[in-house]
PDB file of C-alpha atoms and ligand atoms in Angstrom:
ATOM      1  CA  UNK A  27       0.000   0.000   0.000  1.00 52.00           C
ATOM      2  CA  UNK A  28       1.235   3.517  -0.667  1.00 56.00           C
ATOM      3  CA  UNK A  29       2.788   5.128   2.361  1.00 71.00           C
ATOM      4  CA  UNK A  30       3.246   8.600   3.782  1.00 76.00           C
ATOM      5  CA  UNK A  31       6.041  10.669   2.283  1.00 79.00           C
ATOM      6  CA  UNK A  32       6.367  12.714   5.450  1.00 82.00           C
ATOM      7  CA  UNK A  33       5.923  11.969   9.124  1.00 89.00           C
ATOM      8  CA  UNK A  34       4.367  14.561  11.391  1.00 86.00           C
ATOM      9  CA  UNK A  35       5.398  13.118  14.751  1.00 90.00           C
ATOM     10  CA  UNK A  36       8.773  14.183  16.250  1.00 92.00           C
ATOM     11  CA  UNK A  37      11.603  11.794  17.034  1.00 96.00           C
ATOM     12  CA  UNK A  38      11.478  10.471  20.562  1.00 94.00           C
ATOM     13  CA  UNK A  39      14.583  11.076  22.647  1.00 91.00           C
ATOM     14  CA  UNK A  40      13.348   8.817  25.457  1.00 91.00           C
ATOM     15  CA  UNK A  41      15.482   5.925  26.635  1.00 90.00           C
ATOM     16  CA  UNK A  42      14.680   2.416  25.452  1.00 90.00           C
ATOM     17  CA  UNK A  43      14.448   0.418  22.240  1.00 93.00           C
ATOM     18  CA  UNK A  44      13.447   2.651  19.332  1.00 97.00           C
ATOM     19  CA  UNK A  45      12.158   1.884  15.867  1.00 98.00           C
ATOM     20  CA  UNK A  46      11.985   4.047  12.732  1.00 98.00           C
ATOM     21  CA  UNK A  47       8.232   4.322  12.118  1.00 97.00           C
ATOM     22  CA  UNK A  48       6.776   5.633   8.879  1.00 96.00           C
ATOM     23  CA  UNK A  49       3.088   5.121   9.708  1.00 96.00           C
ATOM     24  CA  UNK A  50       0.921   3.916  12.597  1.00 97.00           C
ATOM     25  CA  UNK A  51      -2.801   3.780  11.843  1.00 96.00           C
ATOM     26  CA  UNK A  52      -5.948   1.642  11.975  1.00 97.00           C
ATOM     27  CA  UNK A  53      -7.620   0.382   8.817  1.00 96.00           C
ATOM     28  CA  UNK A  54      -8.673  -2.917   7.230  1.00 96.00           C
ATOM     29  CA  UNK A  55      -6.128  -5.560   6.334  1.00 97.00           C
ATOM     30  CA  UNK A  56      -6.075  -5.340   2.549  1.00 94.00           C
ATOM     31  CA  UNK A  57      -4.260  -8.517   1.563  1.00 96.00           C
ATOM     32  CA  UNK A  58      -3.976 -12.180   2.339  1.00 97.00           C
ATOM     33  CA  UNK A  59      -5.860 -14.655   4.521  1.00 98.00           C
ATOM     34  CA  UNK A  60      -7.062 -11.894   6.835  1.00 98.00           C
ATOM     35  CA  UNK A  61      -8.199  -9.440   4.133  1.00 97.00           C
ATOM     36  CA  UNK A  62     -10.976  -7.295   5.514  1.00 96.00           C
ATOM     37  CA  UNK A  63     -10.086  -7.701   9.206  1.00 98.00           C
ATOM     38  CA  UNK A  64      -9.820  -4.410  11.136  1.00 98.00           C
ATOM     39  CA  UNK A  65      -6.151  -4.026  11.998  1.00 98.00           C
ATOM     40  CA  UNK A  66      -3.659  -1.554  13.364  1.00 98.00           C
ATOM     41  CA  UNK A  67      -0.624  -1.151  11.129  1.00 98.00           C
ATOM     42  CA  UNK A  68       2.820  -0.343  12.467  1.00 98.00           C
ATOM     43  CA  UNK A  69       4.950   0.418   9.440  1.00 97.00           C
ATOM     44  CA  UNK A  70       8.659   0.457  10.113  1.00 98.00           C
ATOM     45  CA  UNK A  71      11.020   2.160   7.703  1.00 97.00           C
ATOM     46  CA  UNK A  72      14.033   0.609   5.985  1.00 98.00           C
ATOM     47  CA  UNK A  73      14.411  -2.455   3.784  1.00 98.00           C
ATOM     48  CA  UNK A  74      17.214  -4.788   2.752  1.00 98.00           C
ATOM     49  CA  UNK A  75      15.783  -5.115  -0.791  1.00 98.00           C
ATOM     50  CA  UNK A  76      14.759  -2.649  -3.514  1.00 97.00           C
ATOM     51  CA  UNK A  77      11.889  -4.001  -5.610  1.00 95.00           C
ATOM     52  CA  UNK A  78      11.304  -1.742  -8.604  1.00 93.00           C
ATOM     53  CA  UNK A  79       7.544  -1.827  -7.942  1.00 89.00           C
ATOM     54  CA  UNK A  80       7.827  -1.233  -4.188  1.00 92.00           C
ATOM     55  CA  UNK A  81       4.493   0.129  -2.992  1.00 86.00           C
ATOM     56  CA  UNK A  82       6.084   1.552   0.146  1.00 90.00           C
ATOM     57  CA  UNK A  83       8.742   3.663  -1.585  1.00 93.00           C
ATOM     58  CA  UNK A  84       9.181   5.831   1.510  1.00 93.00           C
ATOM     59  CA  UNK A  85      10.281   2.830   3.544  1.00 95.00           C
ATOM     60  CA  UNK A  86      12.750   1.494   0.994  1.00 96.00           C
ATOM     61  CA  UNK A  87      14.075   3.707  -1.805  1.00 96.00           C
ATOM     62  CA  UNK A  88      13.659   6.890   0.233  1.00 94.00           C
ATOM     63  CA  UNK A  89      13.161   5.934   3.888  1.00 94.00           C
ATOM     64  CA  UNK A  90      11.027   8.405   5.846  1.00 94.00           C
ATOM     65  CA  UNK A  91      10.287   7.992   9.518  1.00 96.00           C
ATOM     66  CA  UNK A  92      10.248   9.236  13.063  1.00 96.00           C
ATOM     67  CA  UNK A  93      12.028   7.338  15.820  1.00 97.00           C
ATOM     68  CA  UNK A  94       9.550   5.921  18.344  1.00 98.00           C
ATOM     69  CA  UNK A  95      10.218   3.910  21.446  1.00 98.00           C
ATOM     70  CA  UNK A  96       8.656   0.476  21.692  1.00 98.00           C
ATOM     71  CA  UNK A  97       6.817   1.740  24.762  1.00 97.00           C
ATOM     72  CA  UNK A  98       5.268   4.647  22.831  1.00 97.00           C
ATOM     73  CA  UNK A  99       4.309   2.379  19.927  1.00 98.00           C
ATOM     74  CA  UNK A 100       2.552  -0.031  22.288  1.00 98.00           C
ATOM     75  CA  UNK A 101       0.743   2.893  23.959  1.00 98.00           C
ATOM     76  CA  UNK A 102      -0.417   4.304  20.606  1.00 98.00           C
ATOM     77  CA  UNK A 103      -1.568   0.859  19.413  1.00 98.00           C
ATOM     78  CA  UNK A 104      -3.540   0.627  22.666  1.00 98.00           C
ATOM     79  CA  UNK A 105      -5.446   3.797  21.820  1.00 98.00           C
ATOM     80  CA  UNK A 106      -6.776   2.210  18.620  1.00 98.00           C
ATOM     81  CA  UNK A 107      -9.642  -0.269  18.476  1.00 98.00           C
ATOM     82  CA  UNK A 108      -8.425  -3.295  16.449  1.00 98.00           C
ATOM     83  CA  UNK A 109      -7.445  -6.530  18.161  1.00 98.00           C
ATOM     84  CA  UNK A 110      -5.217  -7.395  15.187  1.00 98.00           C
ATOM     85  CA  UNK A 111      -1.850  -5.698  14.701  1.00 98.00           C
ATOM     86  CA  UNK A 112       0.167  -5.878  11.485  1.00 98.00           C
ATOM     87  CA  UNK A 113       3.867  -5.110  11.798  1.00 98.00           C
ATOM     88  CA  UNK A 114       5.026  -4.231   8.316  1.00 98.00           C
ATOM     89  CA  UNK A 115       7.521  -2.122   6.418  1.00 96.00           C
ATOM     90  CA  UNK A 116       9.792  -1.838   4.619  1.00 96.00           C
ATOM     91  CA  UNK A 117      11.228  -4.984   6.086  1.00 98.00           C
ATOM     92  CA  UNK A 118      10.444  -4.942   9.812  1.00 98.00           C
ATOM     93  CA  UNK A 119      12.798  -7.801  10.669  1.00 98.00           C
ATOM     94  CA  UNK A 120      15.931  -5.804   9.767  1.00 98.00           C
ATOM     95  CA  UNK A 121      15.380  -4.098  13.144  1.00 98.00           C
ATOM     96  CA  UNK A 122      16.254  -6.092  16.246  1.00 97.00           C
ATOM     97  CA  UNK A 123      13.814  -3.891  18.168  1.00 98.00           C
ATOM     98  CA  UNK A 124      10.915  -5.338  16.160  1.00 98.00           C
ATOM     99  CA  UNK A 125      11.311  -8.502  18.226  1.00 98.00           C
ATOM    100  CA  UNK A 126      10.874  -6.470  21.410  1.00 98.00           C
ATOM    101  CA  UNK A 127       7.766  -4.826  19.972  1.00 98.00           C
ATOM    102  CA  UNK A 128       6.233  -8.184  19.018  1.00 98.00           C
ATOM    103  CA  UNK A 129       6.946  -9.586  22.469  1.00 98.00           C
ATOM    104  CA  UNK A 130       5.322  -6.583  24.139  1.00 98.00           C
ATOM    105  CA  UNK A 131       2.174  -6.877  21.999  1.00 98.00           C
ATOM    106  CA  UNK A 132       1.839 -10.665  22.000  1.00 98.00           C
ATOM    107  CA  UNK A 133      -0.404 -11.106  25.036  1.00 98.00           C
ATOM    108  CA  UNK A 134      -3.040  -8.661  23.862  1.00 98.00           C
ATOM    109  CA  UNK A 135      -3.184  -8.844  20.072  1.00 98.00           C
ATOM    110  CA  UNK A 136      -3.243 -11.136  17.076  1.00 98.00           C
ATOM    111  CA  UNK A 137       0.090 -10.376  15.384  1.00 98.00           C
ATOM    112  CA  UNK A 138       0.841 -10.492  11.678  1.00 98.00           C
ATOM    113  CA  UNK A 139       4.360  -9.810  10.443  1.00 98.00           C
ATOM    114  CA  UNK A 140       4.699  -8.808   6.812  1.00 98.00           C
ATOM    115  CA  UNK A 141       8.165  -9.832   5.646  1.00 98.00           C
ATOM    116  CA  UNK A 142      10.058 -10.429   2.440  1.00 98.00           C
ATOM    117  CA  UNK A 143      11.260 -13.756   3.871  1.00 98.00           C
ATOM    118  CA  UNK A 144      14.988 -13.050   3.933  1.00 98.00           C
ATOM    119  CA  UNK A 145      15.300 -12.808   7.736  1.00 98.00           C
ATOM    120  CA  UNK A 146      14.213 -14.855  10.733  1.00 98.00           C
ATOM    121  CA  UNK A 147      12.595 -14.004  14.058  1.00 98.00           C
ATOM    122  CA  UNK A 148      12.149 -15.807  17.341  1.00 97.00           C
ATOM    123  CA  UNK A 149       9.500 -13.371  18.569  1.00 98.00           C
ATOM    124  CA  UNK A 150       5.833 -14.383  18.892  1.00 98.00           C
ATOM    125  CA  UNK A 151       3.978 -14.265  15.550  1.00 98.00           C
ATOM    126  CA  UNK A 152       0.429 -15.456  14.831  1.00 98.00           C
ATOM    127  CA  UNK A 153       0.575 -15.056  11.048  1.00 98.00           C
ATOM    128  CA  UNK A 154       3.843 -14.851   9.128  1.00 98.00           C
ATOM    129  CA  UNK A 155       2.900 -13.127   5.892  1.00 98.00           C
ATOM    130  CA  UNK A 156       5.891 -14.022   3.775  1.00 98.00           C
ATOM    131  CA  UNK A 157       6.298 -12.332   0.413  1.00 97.00           C
ATOM    132  CA  UNK A 158       9.335 -13.790  -1.383  1.00 97.00           C
ATOM    133  CA  UNK A 159      10.522 -11.542  -4.163  1.00 96.00           C
ATOM    134  CA  UNK A 160      10.687 -12.999  -7.661  1.00 94.00           C
ATOM    135  CA  UNK A 161      13.248 -12.250 -10.365  1.00 94.00           C
ATOM    136  CA  UNK A 162      10.701  -9.873 -11.884  1.00 91.00           C
ATOM    137  CA  UNK A 163      11.090  -7.612  -8.816  1.00 93.00           C
ATOM    138  CA  UNK A 164      14.769  -6.815  -9.434  1.00 96.00           C
ATOM    139  CA  UNK A 165      15.397  -3.125 -10.171  1.00 97.00           C
ATOM    140  CA  UNK A 166      17.201  -2.103 -13.347  1.00 96.00           C
ATOM    141  CA  UNK A 167      17.984   1.332 -14.799  1.00 95.00           C
ATOM    142  CA  UNK A 168      14.962   0.841 -17.083  1.00 95.00           C
ATOM    143  CA  UNK A 169      12.325  -0.075 -14.475  1.00 94.00           C
ATOM    144  CA  UNK A 170      13.563   1.715 -11.324  1.00 94.00           C
ATOM    145  CA  UNK A 171      11.259   4.358  -9.807  1.00 93.00           C
ATOM    146  CA  UNK A 172      11.420   7.658 -11.681  1.00 91.00           C
ATOM    147  CA  UNK A 173      14.449   9.713 -10.721  1.00 91.00           C
ATOM    148  CA  UNK A 174      16.098   6.736  -9.002  1.00 92.00           C
ATOM    149  CA  UNK A 175      19.333   5.027  -9.978  1.00 92.00           C
ATOM    150  CA  UNK A 176      19.363   1.413  -8.738  1.00 95.00           C
ATOM    151  CA  UNK A 177      23.194   1.369  -8.780  1.00 95.00           C
ATOM    152  CA  UNK A 178      24.458  -1.479  -6.609  1.00 96.00           C
ATOM    153  CA  UNK A 179      20.887  -2.526  -5.782  1.00 97.00           C
ATOM    154  CA  UNK A 180      20.428  -4.441  -9.024  1.00 97.00           C
ATOM    155  CA  UNK A 181      23.057  -6.987  -7.971  1.00 97.00           C
ATOM    156  CA  UNK A 182      22.409  -6.765  -4.230  1.00 97.00           C
ATOM    157  CA  UNK A 183      18.667  -7.265  -4.582  1.00 98.00           C
ATOM    158  CA  UNK A 184      19.165 -10.190  -6.935  1.00 97.00           C
ATOM    159  CA  UNK A 185      21.688 -11.819  -4.594  1.00 98.00           C
ATOM    160  CA  UNK A 186      19.636 -11.382  -1.415  1.00 98.00           C
ATOM    161  CA  UNK A 187      16.015 -11.757  -2.450  1.00 98.00           C
ATOM    162  CA  UNK A 188      15.674 -15.503  -1.688  1.00 98.00           C
ATOM    163  CA  UNK A 189      16.963 -17.191   1.480  1.00 98.00           C
ATOM    164  CA  UNK A 190      15.615 -20.725   1.804  1.00 98.00           C
ATOM    165  CA  UNK A 191      16.769 -21.082   5.397  1.00 97.00           C
ATOM    166  CA  UNK A 192      14.853 -17.995   6.459  1.00 98.00           C
ATOM    167  CA  UNK A 193      11.790 -18.995   4.452  1.00 98.00           C
ATOM    168  CA  UNK A 194      11.757 -22.395   6.119  1.00 98.00           C
ATOM    169  CA  UNK A 195      12.262 -20.886   9.562  1.00 98.00           C
ATOM    170  CA  UNK A 196       9.417 -18.395   9.132  1.00 98.00           C
ATOM    171  CA  UNK A 197       7.035 -21.059   7.806  1.00 98.00           C
ATOM    172  CA  UNK A 198       7.748 -23.277  10.811  1.00 97.00           C
ATOM    173  CA  UNK A 199       7.899 -20.580  13.481  1.00 96.00           C
ATOM    174  CA  UNK A 200       4.568 -18.787  13.275  1.00 96.00           C
ATOM    175  CA  UNK A 201       1.168 -20.185  14.305  1.00 97.00           C
ATOM    176  CA  UNK A 202       0.061 -19.734  10.680  1.00 98.00           C
ATOM    177  CA  UNK A 203       1.740 -18.518   7.533  1.00 98.00           C
ATOM    178  CA  UNK A 204       1.106 -17.500   3.959  1.00 98.00           C
ATOM    179  CA  UNK A 205       3.457 -17.334   0.998  1.00 98.00           C
ATOM    180  CA  UNK A 206       2.254 -14.267  -0.870  1.00 98.00           C
ATOM    181  CA  UNK A 207       3.633 -13.538  -4.314  1.00 97.00           C
ATOM    182  CA  UNK A 208       3.293 -10.273  -6.191  1.00 93.00           C
ATOM    183  CA  UNK A 209       2.537 -11.478  -9.705  1.00 93.00           C
ATOM    184  CA  UNK A 210       3.297  -9.414 -12.775  1.00 90.00           C
ATOM    185  CA  UNK A 211       2.128 -12.061 -15.254  1.00 93.00           C
ATOM    186  CA  UNK A 212       2.211 -15.678 -16.385  1.00 96.00           C
ATOM    187  CA  UNK A 213       5.989 -15.514 -16.786  1.00 96.00           C
ATOM    188  CA  UNK A 214       6.276 -15.500 -12.974  1.00 95.00           C
ATOM    189  CA  UNK A 215       4.556 -18.875 -12.571  1.00 98.00           C
ATOM    190  CA  UNK A 216       7.488 -21.241 -13.292  1.00 98.00           C
ATOM    191  CA  UNK A 217       9.564 -19.441 -10.655  1.00 97.00           C
ATOM    192  CA  UNK A 218       6.702 -19.535  -8.128  1.00 98.00           C
ATOM    193  CA  UNK A 219       6.169 -23.251  -8.763  1.00 98.00           C
ATOM    194  CA  UNK A 220       9.902 -23.938  -8.400  1.00 98.00           C
ATOM    195  CA  UNK A 221      10.258 -21.872  -5.225  1.00 98.00           C
ATOM    196  CA  UNK A 222       7.206 -23.407  -3.527  1.00 98.00           C
ATOM    197  CA  UNK A 223       8.639 -26.809  -4.334  1.00 98.00           C
ATOM    198  CA  UNK A 224      12.041 -25.809  -2.909  1.00 98.00           C
ATOM    199  CA  UNK A 225      10.503 -24.491   0.318  1.00 98.00           C
ATOM    200  CA  UNK A 226       8.439 -27.659   0.651  1.00 98.00           C
ATOM    201  CA  UNK A 227      11.694 -29.557   0.333  1.00 98.00           C
ATOM    202  CA  UNK A 228      13.378 -27.801   3.253  1.00 97.00           C
ATOM    203  CA  UNK A 229      10.566 -27.370   5.785  1.00 96.00           C
ATOM    204  CA  UNK A 230       8.976 -29.943   8.028  1.00 93.00           C
ATOM    205  CA  UNK A 231       5.637 -28.098   7.907  1.00 97.00           C
ATOM    206  CA  UNK A 232       3.080 -28.947   5.268  1.00 98.00           C
ATOM    207  CA  UNK A 233       2.472 -26.157   2.766  1.00 98.00           C
ATOM    208  CA  UNK A 234      -0.994 -26.434   1.263  1.00 98.00           C
ATOM    209  CA  UNK A 235      -1.688 -24.853  -2.102  1.00 98.00           C
ATOM    210  CA  UNK A 236      -4.121 -22.580  -0.281  1.00 97.00           C
ATOM    211  CA  UNK A 237      -1.202 -21.240   1.788  1.00 98.00           C
ATOM    212  CA  UNK A 238       0.224 -19.906  -1.490  1.00 98.00           C
ATOM    213  CA  UNK A 239      -1.332 -16.595  -2.473  1.00 98.00           C
ATOM    214  CA  UNK A 240      -1.112 -14.815  -5.803  1.00 98.00           C
ATOM    215  CA  UNK A 241      -1.549 -11.058  -5.614  1.00 96.00           C
ATOM    216  CA  UNK A 242      -1.720  -8.776  -8.661  1.00 94.00           C
ATOM    217  CA  UNK A 243       1.001  -6.164  -9.034  1.00 89.00           C
ATOM    218  CA  UNK A 244      -0.454  -2.652  -9.063  1.00 87.00           C
ATOM    219  CA  UNK A 245      -0.591   0.289  -6.695  1.00 83.00           C
ATOM    220  CA  UNK A 246      -3.599   2.073  -8.186  1.00 90.00           C
ATOM    221  CA  UNK A 247      -7.120   1.065  -9.218  1.00 91.00           C
ATOM    222  CA  UNK A 248      -6.193   1.661 -12.850  1.00 91.00           C
ATOM    223  CA  UNK A 249      -3.127  -0.581 -12.595  1.00 89.00           C
ATOM    224  CA  UNK A 250      -5.089  -3.333 -10.829  1.00 89.00           C
ATOM    225  CA  UNK A 251      -7.830  -3.071 -13.417  1.00 88.00           C
ATOM    226  CA  UNK A 252      -5.315  -4.323 -15.921  1.00 85.00           C
ATOM    227  CA  UNK A 253      -3.805  -7.117 -13.819  1.00 89.00           C
ATOM    228  CA  UNK A 254      -6.254  -8.625 -11.318  1.00 92.00           C
ATOM    229  CA  UNK A 255      -8.375 -10.788 -13.615  1.00 95.00           C
ATOM    230  CA  UNK A 256      -5.312 -12.301 -15.255  1.00 95.00           C
ATOM    231  CA  UNK A 257      -3.803 -13.113 -11.840  1.00 96.00           C
ATOM    232  CA  UNK A 258      -7.113 -14.518 -10.554  1.00 97.00           C
ATOM    233  CA  UNK A 259      -7.227 -16.751 -13.639  1.00 97.00           C
ATOM    234  CA  UNK A 260      -3.677 -17.939 -12.885  1.00 98.00           C
ATOM    235  CA  UNK A 261      -4.663 -18.743  -9.291  1.00 98.00           C
ATOM    236  CA  UNK A 262      -7.622 -20.801 -10.491  1.00 97.00           C
ATOM    237  CA  UNK A 263      -5.490 -22.566 -13.104  1.00 98.00           C
ATOM    238  CA  UNK A 264      -2.628 -23.465 -10.734  1.00 98.00           C
ATOM    239  CA  UNK A 265      -4.788 -24.223  -7.673  1.00 98.00           C
ATOM    240  CA  UNK A 266      -3.364 -21.408  -5.542  1.00 98.00           C
ATOM    241  CA  UNK A 267      -5.276 -18.774  -3.637  1.00 98.00           C
ATOM    242  CA  UNK A 268      -5.964 -15.321  -5.070  1.00 98.00           C
ATOM    243  CA  UNK A 269      -5.642 -12.345  -2.788  1.00 97.00           C
ATOM    244  CA  UNK A 270      -7.136  -8.965  -3.591  1.00 93.00           C
ATOM    245  CA  UNK A 271      -5.584  -5.635  -2.696  1.00 93.00           C
ATOM    246  CA  UNK A 272      -8.684  -4.389  -0.915  1.00 91.00           C
ATOM    247  CA  UNK A 273      -7.120  -1.133   0.226  1.00 88.00           C
ATOM    248  CA  UNK A 274      -6.347  -0.194  -3.390  1.00 89.00           C
ATOM    249  CA  UNK A 275      -9.841  -1.201  -4.522  1.00 85.00           C
ATOM    250  CA  UNK A 276     -11.374   0.851  -1.709  1.00 87.00           C
ATOM    251  CA  UNK A 277      -9.054   3.825  -1.318  1.00 88.00           C
ATOM    252  CA  UNK A 278      -6.880   3.765  -4.430  1.00 86.00           C
ATOM    253  CA  UNK A 279      -3.378   5.048  -3.598  1.00 81.00           C
ATOM    254  CA  UNK A 280      -4.170   7.044  -0.437  1.00 80.00           C
ATOM    255  CA  UNK A 281      -1.556   6.678   2.315  1.00 80.00           C
ATOM    256  CA  UNK A 282      -2.520   5.263   5.728  1.00 76.00           C
ATOM    257  CA  UNK A 283      -5.144   2.939   4.290  1.00 73.00           C
TER     258      UNK A 283
HETATM  259  S1  LIG B 303      10.793  -6.118  -0.013  1.00 94.71           S
HETATM  260 FE1  LIG B 303       8.854  -4.996   0.264  1.00 94.71          FE
HETATM  261  S2  LIG B 303       9.417  -3.044   1.286  1.00 94.71           S
HETATM  262 FE2  LIG B 303      11.322  -3.996   0.469  1.00 94.71          FE
HETATM  263  S3  LIG B 303      11.598  -3.009  -1.521  1.00 94.71           S
HETATM  264 FE3  LIG B 303      10.467  -4.954  -1.877  1.00 94.71          FE
HETATM  265  S4  LIG B 303       8.284  -4.372  -1.825  1.00 94.71           S
HETATM  266 FE4  LIG B 303       9.470  -2.665  -0.906  1.00 94.71          FE
END
């Protein structure tokens, strides 16, 4: 989902674990097995990858954030109504303090972690929403966001985007999981099939086809208009699950949705 390009809250100078936070808001979960569930989103800033189509540009290509203590984040989450919390990014697991946040929230909330699957966690997680990045995500000078030079990120992204050990660990660690792929077209399917097979080969946990979600690439209603039916058809053909991008359908590209 599109994210804020500026953050109005000041940096905290309080003692304690701090996280770079781009957004903290309540909305509906837009994607995956819990699409439609009222949820509070804590969006950390910073990512170890650089997908060309990143829909949270201000947490990856141009990180924007305020520093918040874990204590203040928990307090602000407590002022909002949802019983579900989604810790997302960027890539939230690049921050050690994310583990402290998850531990603090675990007793009172259902916790989803949205991750690109390249890192592990030992913190409590109810739903690991794992979104491995396909070859089609790699930035090049031709597809990089306007005004951006991918530079070293073309090679770095390509080298780091898949980590089977982390994928296996995340699948096994959380109470539930989903493997959610951003699909740009039929050309992605052989890689998805191969990767699902590889992960099945290294994890002790059963991965049902319905744990594998295909999500259309597109950050605006117009873009989704051109991609969602084709991706839904692919899901039906391959026996995987289709996930909408409800927040785009409902609120187009508005931040904090
Ligand atoms: S992994 Fe996610 S947050 Fe990071 S660049 Fe890719 S889409 Fe953006």
